[in-house]
Tab-separated table of C-alpha atoms in Angstrom:
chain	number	residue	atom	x	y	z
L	1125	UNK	CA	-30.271	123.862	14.112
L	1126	UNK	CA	-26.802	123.768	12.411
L	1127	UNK	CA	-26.019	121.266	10.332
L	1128	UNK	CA	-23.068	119.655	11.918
L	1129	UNK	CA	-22.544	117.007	9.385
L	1130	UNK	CA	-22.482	119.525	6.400
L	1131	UNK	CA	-20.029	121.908	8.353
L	1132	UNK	CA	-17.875	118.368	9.254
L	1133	UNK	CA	-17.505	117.963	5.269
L	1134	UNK	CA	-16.554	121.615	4.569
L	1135	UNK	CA	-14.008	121.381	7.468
L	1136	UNK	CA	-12.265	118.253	6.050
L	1137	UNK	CA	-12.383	119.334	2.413
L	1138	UNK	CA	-10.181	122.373	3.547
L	1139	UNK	CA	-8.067	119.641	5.348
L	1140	UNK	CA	-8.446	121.618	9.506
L	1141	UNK	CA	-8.440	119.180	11.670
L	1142	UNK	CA	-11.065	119.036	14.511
L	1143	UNK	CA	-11.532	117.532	17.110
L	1144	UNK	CA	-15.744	115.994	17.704
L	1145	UNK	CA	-17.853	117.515	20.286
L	1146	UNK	CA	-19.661	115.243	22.774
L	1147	UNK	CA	-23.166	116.359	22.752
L	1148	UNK	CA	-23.395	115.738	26.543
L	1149	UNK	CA	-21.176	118.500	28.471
L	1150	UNK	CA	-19.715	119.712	25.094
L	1151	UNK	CA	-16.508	117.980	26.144
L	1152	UNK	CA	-13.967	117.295	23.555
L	1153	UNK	CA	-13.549	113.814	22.329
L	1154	UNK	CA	-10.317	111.610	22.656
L	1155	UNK	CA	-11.054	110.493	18.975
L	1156	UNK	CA	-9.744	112.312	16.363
L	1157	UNK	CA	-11.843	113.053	13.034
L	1158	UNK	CA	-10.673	110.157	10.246
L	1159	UNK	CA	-10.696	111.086	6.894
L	1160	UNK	CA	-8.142	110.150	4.392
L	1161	UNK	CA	-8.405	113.175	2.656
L	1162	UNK	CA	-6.815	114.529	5.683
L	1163	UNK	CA	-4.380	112.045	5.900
L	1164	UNK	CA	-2.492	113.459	2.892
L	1165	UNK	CA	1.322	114.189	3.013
L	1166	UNK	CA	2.257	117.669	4.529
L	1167	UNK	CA	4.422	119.767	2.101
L	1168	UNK	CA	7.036	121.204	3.687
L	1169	UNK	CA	7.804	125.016	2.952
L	1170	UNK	CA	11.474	123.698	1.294
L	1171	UNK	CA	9.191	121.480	-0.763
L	1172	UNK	CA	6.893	123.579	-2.467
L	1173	UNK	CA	9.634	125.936	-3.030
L	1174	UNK	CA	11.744	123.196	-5.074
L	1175	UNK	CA	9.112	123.340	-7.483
L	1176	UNK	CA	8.740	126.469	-8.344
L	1177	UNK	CA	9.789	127.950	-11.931
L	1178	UNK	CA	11.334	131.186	-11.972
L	1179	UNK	CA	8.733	133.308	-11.823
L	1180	UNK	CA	6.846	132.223	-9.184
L	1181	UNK	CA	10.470	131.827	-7.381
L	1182	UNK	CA	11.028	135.674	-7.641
L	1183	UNK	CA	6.664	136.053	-6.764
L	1184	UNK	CA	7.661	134.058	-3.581
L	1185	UNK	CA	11.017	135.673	-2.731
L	1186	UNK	CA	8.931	138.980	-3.230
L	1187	UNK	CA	6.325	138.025	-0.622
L	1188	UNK	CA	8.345	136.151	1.643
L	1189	UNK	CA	7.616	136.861	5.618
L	1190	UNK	CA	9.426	133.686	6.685
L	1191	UNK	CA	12.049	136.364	8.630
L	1192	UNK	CA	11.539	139.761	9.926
L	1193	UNK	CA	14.170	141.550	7.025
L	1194	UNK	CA	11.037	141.736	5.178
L	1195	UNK	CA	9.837	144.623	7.670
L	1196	UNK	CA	13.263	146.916	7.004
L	1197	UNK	CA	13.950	146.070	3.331
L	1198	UNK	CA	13.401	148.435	0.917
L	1199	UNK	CA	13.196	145.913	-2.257
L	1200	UNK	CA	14.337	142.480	-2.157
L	1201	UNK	CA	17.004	141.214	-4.047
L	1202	UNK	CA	16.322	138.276	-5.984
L	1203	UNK	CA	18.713	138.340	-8.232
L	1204	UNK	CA	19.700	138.958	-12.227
L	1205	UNK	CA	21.752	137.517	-14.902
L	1206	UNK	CA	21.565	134.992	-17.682
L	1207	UNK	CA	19.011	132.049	-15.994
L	1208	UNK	CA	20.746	129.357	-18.157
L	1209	UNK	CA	24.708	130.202	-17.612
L	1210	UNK	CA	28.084	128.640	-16.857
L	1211	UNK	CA	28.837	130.595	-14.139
L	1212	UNK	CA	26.810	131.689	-11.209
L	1213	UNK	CA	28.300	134.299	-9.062
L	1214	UNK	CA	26.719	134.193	-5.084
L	1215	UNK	CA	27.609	137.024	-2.195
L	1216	UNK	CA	26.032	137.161	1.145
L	1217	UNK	CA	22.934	139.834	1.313
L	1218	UNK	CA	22.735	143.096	-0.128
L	1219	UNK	CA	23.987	146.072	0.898
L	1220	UNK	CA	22.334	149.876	1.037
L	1221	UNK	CA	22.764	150.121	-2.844
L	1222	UNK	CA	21.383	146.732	-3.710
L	1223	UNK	CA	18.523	147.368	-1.630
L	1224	UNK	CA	17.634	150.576	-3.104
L	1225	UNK	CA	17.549	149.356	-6.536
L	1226	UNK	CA	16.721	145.386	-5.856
L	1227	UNK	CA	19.644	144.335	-7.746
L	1228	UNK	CA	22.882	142.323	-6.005
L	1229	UNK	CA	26.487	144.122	-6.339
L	1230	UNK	CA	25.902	147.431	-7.921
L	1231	UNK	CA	27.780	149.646	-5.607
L	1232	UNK	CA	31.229	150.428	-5.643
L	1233	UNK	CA	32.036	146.655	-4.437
L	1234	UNK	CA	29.595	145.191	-7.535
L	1235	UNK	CA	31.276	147.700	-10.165
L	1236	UNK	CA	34.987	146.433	-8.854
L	1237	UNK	CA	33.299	143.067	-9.433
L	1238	UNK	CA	32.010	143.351	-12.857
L	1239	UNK	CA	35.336	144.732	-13.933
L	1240	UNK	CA	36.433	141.717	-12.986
L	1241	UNK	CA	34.656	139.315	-14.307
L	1242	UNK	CA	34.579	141.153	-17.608
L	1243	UNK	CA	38.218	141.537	-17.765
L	1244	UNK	CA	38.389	138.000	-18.292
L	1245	UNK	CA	35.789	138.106	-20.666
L	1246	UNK	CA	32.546	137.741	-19.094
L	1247	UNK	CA	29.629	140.454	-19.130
L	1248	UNK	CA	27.351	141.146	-16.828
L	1249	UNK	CA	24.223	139.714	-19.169
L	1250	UNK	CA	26.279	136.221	-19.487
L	1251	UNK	CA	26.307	134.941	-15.491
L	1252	UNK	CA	23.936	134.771	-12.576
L	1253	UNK	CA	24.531	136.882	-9.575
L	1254	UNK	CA	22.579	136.200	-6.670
L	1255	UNK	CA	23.198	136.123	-2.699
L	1256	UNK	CA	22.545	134.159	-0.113
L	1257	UNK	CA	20.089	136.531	1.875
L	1258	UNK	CA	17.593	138.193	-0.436
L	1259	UNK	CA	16.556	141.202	2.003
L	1260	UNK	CA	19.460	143.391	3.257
L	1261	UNK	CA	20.469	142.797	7.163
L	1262	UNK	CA	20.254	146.135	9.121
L	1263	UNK	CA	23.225	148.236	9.586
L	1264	UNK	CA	24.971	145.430	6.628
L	1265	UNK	CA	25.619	143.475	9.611
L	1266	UNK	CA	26.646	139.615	9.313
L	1267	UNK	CA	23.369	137.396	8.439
L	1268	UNK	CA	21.569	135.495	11.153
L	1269	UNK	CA	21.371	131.577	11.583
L	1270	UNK	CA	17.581	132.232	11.026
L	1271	UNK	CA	17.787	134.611	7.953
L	1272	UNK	CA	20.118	132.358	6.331
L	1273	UNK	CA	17.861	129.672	7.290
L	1274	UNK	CA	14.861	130.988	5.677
L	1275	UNK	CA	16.363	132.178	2.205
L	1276	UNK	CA	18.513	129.045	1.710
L	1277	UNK	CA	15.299	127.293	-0.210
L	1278	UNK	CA	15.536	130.235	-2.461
L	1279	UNK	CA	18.526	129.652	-3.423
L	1280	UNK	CA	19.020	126.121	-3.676
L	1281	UNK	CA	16.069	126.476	-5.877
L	1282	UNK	CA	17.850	128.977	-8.243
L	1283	UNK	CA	21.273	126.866	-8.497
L	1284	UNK	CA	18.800	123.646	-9.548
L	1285	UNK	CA	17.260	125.916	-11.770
L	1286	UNK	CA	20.273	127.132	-13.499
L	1287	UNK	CA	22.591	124.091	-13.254
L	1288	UNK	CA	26.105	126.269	-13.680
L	1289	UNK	CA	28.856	124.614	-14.630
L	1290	UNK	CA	30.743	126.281	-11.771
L	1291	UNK	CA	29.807	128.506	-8.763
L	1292	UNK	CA	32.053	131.084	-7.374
L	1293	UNK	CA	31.732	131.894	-3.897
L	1294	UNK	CA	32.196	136.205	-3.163
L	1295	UNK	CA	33.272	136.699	0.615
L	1296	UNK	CA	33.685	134.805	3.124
L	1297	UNK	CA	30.180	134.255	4.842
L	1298	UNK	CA	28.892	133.088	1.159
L	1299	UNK	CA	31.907	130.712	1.354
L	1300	UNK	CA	31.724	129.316	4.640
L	1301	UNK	CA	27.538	128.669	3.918
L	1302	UNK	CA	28.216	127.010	0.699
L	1303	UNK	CA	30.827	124.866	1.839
L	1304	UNK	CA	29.754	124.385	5.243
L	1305	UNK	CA	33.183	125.389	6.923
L	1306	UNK	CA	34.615	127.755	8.576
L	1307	UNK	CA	38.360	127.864	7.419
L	1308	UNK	CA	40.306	130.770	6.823
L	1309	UNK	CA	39.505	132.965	3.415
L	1310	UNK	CA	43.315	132.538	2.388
L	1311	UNK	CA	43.024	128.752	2.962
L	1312	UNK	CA	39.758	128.045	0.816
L	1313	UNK	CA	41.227	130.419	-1.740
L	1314	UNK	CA	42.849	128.319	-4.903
L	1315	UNK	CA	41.268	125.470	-4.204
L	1316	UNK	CA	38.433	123.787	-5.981
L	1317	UNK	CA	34.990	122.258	-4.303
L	1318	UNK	CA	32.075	121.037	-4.997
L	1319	UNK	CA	28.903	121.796	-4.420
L	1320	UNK	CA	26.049	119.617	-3.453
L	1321	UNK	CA	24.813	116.599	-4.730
L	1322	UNK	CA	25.525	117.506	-8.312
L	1323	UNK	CA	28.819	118.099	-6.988
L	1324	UNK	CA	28.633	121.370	-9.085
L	1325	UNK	CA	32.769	122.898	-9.342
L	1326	UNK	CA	32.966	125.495	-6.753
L	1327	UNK	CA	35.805	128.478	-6.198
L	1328	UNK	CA	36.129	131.005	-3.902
L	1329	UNK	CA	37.628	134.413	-3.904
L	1330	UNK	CA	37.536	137.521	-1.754
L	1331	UNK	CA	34.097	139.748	-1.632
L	1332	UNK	CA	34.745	143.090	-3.542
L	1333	UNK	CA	34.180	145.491	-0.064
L	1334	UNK	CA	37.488	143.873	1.301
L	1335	UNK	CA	38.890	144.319	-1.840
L	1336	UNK	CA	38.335	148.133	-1.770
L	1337	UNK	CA	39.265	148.351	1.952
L	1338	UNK	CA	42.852	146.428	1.266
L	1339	UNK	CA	43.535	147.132	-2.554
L	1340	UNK	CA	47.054	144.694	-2.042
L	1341	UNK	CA	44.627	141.568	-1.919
L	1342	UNK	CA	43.508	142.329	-5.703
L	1343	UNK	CA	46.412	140.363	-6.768
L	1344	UNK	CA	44.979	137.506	-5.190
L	1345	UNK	CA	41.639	138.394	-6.102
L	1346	UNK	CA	42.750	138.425	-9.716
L	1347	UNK	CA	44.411	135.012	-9.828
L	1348	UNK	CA	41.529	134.069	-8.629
L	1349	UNK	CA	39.466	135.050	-11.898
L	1350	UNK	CA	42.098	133.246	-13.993
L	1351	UNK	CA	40.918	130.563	-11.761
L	1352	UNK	CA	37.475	131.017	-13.131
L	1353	UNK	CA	38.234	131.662	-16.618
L	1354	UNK	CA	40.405	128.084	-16.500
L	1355	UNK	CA	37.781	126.495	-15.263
L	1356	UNK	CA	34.947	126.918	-17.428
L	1357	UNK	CA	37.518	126.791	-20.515
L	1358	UNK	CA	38.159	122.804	-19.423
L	1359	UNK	CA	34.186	122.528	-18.963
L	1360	UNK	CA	33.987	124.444	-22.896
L	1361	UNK	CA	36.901	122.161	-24.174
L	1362	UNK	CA	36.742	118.543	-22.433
L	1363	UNK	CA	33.759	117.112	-24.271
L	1364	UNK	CA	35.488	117.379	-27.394
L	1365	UNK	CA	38.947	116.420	-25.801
């Protein structure tokens, strides 16, 4: 005969809950087993990813299922870029390019963006690029409530991780998620947010693909980087101030 007591112990040590058989009819019970071993707080998925360091951040991002993009990606993007900087740089989801070589803006749109950045002084190696999806949508069509829903741990995980001392929003869907709106590109432009609890500085300026589809908005797009380079010069300059 089984040992039912033994199997019991194993059951709750792996904390699956069961339900007791009656041994007359072998009719389920009304009375659940109690065991405060299995009475232990439930980690939520969000959770367990706030605690993650970086590597096991990019070892979950890698693995994740929690969305079906895993089944059409071809790499995902986690992202790249100086773990520790001022300035973290955040699109939407990668594109055909970024999913061919698992790293965010390196098309046409990304080199248009580092040109950029660069031309008011910042390299590539100095901020953090990232997006908000880390598996590219089929077709590079618009991100689903659910896909956003799924990578957004990821990335609030990377932001606490890095702790910029300002976040610039690329495109509008990356804009409207960060700032939980859904104004008008030209109205969020020039102005400055904050982000989260931290309250973390936050601008926005166009994404890079409109940029190369209506080359008159790089005006904008470039007062926008003085914007940026202002910025982090008053976060460089006001301790000492």
């Amino acid at each position: 005969m089984v040992d039912k007591e033994k199997h019991l112990h194993y059951f709750k040590k792996m904390e699956i809950p069961l339900w007791i058989l009656q041994d007359s009819g072998n009719k389920l019970s009304k009375e659940k087993i109690k065991d405060d071993d299995m009475s232990k707080k439930v980690i939520t998925r969000e959770q367990k990813i706030s605690t993650l360091d970086w590597p096991k951040l990019k070892l979950a991002v890698n693995n994740c299922r929690a969305c079906d993009l895993y089944k059409t990606r071809t790499n995902p993007v986690f992202g790249v870029g100086n773990p520790n900087a001022d300035l973290l740089v955040i699109g939407e989801a990668p594109g055909a390019n970024e999913d061919k070589q698992g790293e965010p803006f390196v098309g046409r749109g990304g080199q248009l963006l580092t040109n950029m950045l660069s031309a008011i002084g910042f390299k590539r190696g100095d901020y953090y690029i990232a997006n908000i999806l880390k598996s590219r949508p089929p077709n590079n069509r618009d991100p689903s409530l659910a896909e956003v829903t799924a990578c957004t741990p990821y990335l609030l995980r990377q932001i606490s991780l890095i702790k910029p001392k300002l976040i610039l929003a690329v495109g509008r869907i990356a804009a409207h998620f960060l700032l939980g709106t859904d104004a008008s590109m030209a109205s969020l432009r020039g102005n400055l947010f904050h982000f989260g609890a931290n309250k973390i500085p936050l601008l926005v300026t166009y994404h890079p693909a409109y940029l190369l589809r209506s080359p008159r908005e790089k005006r904008k797009a470039w007062q926008d980087m003085l914007c940026v380079k202002k910025q982090l010069d008053l976060e460089v300059i006001e301790p000492n101030g």
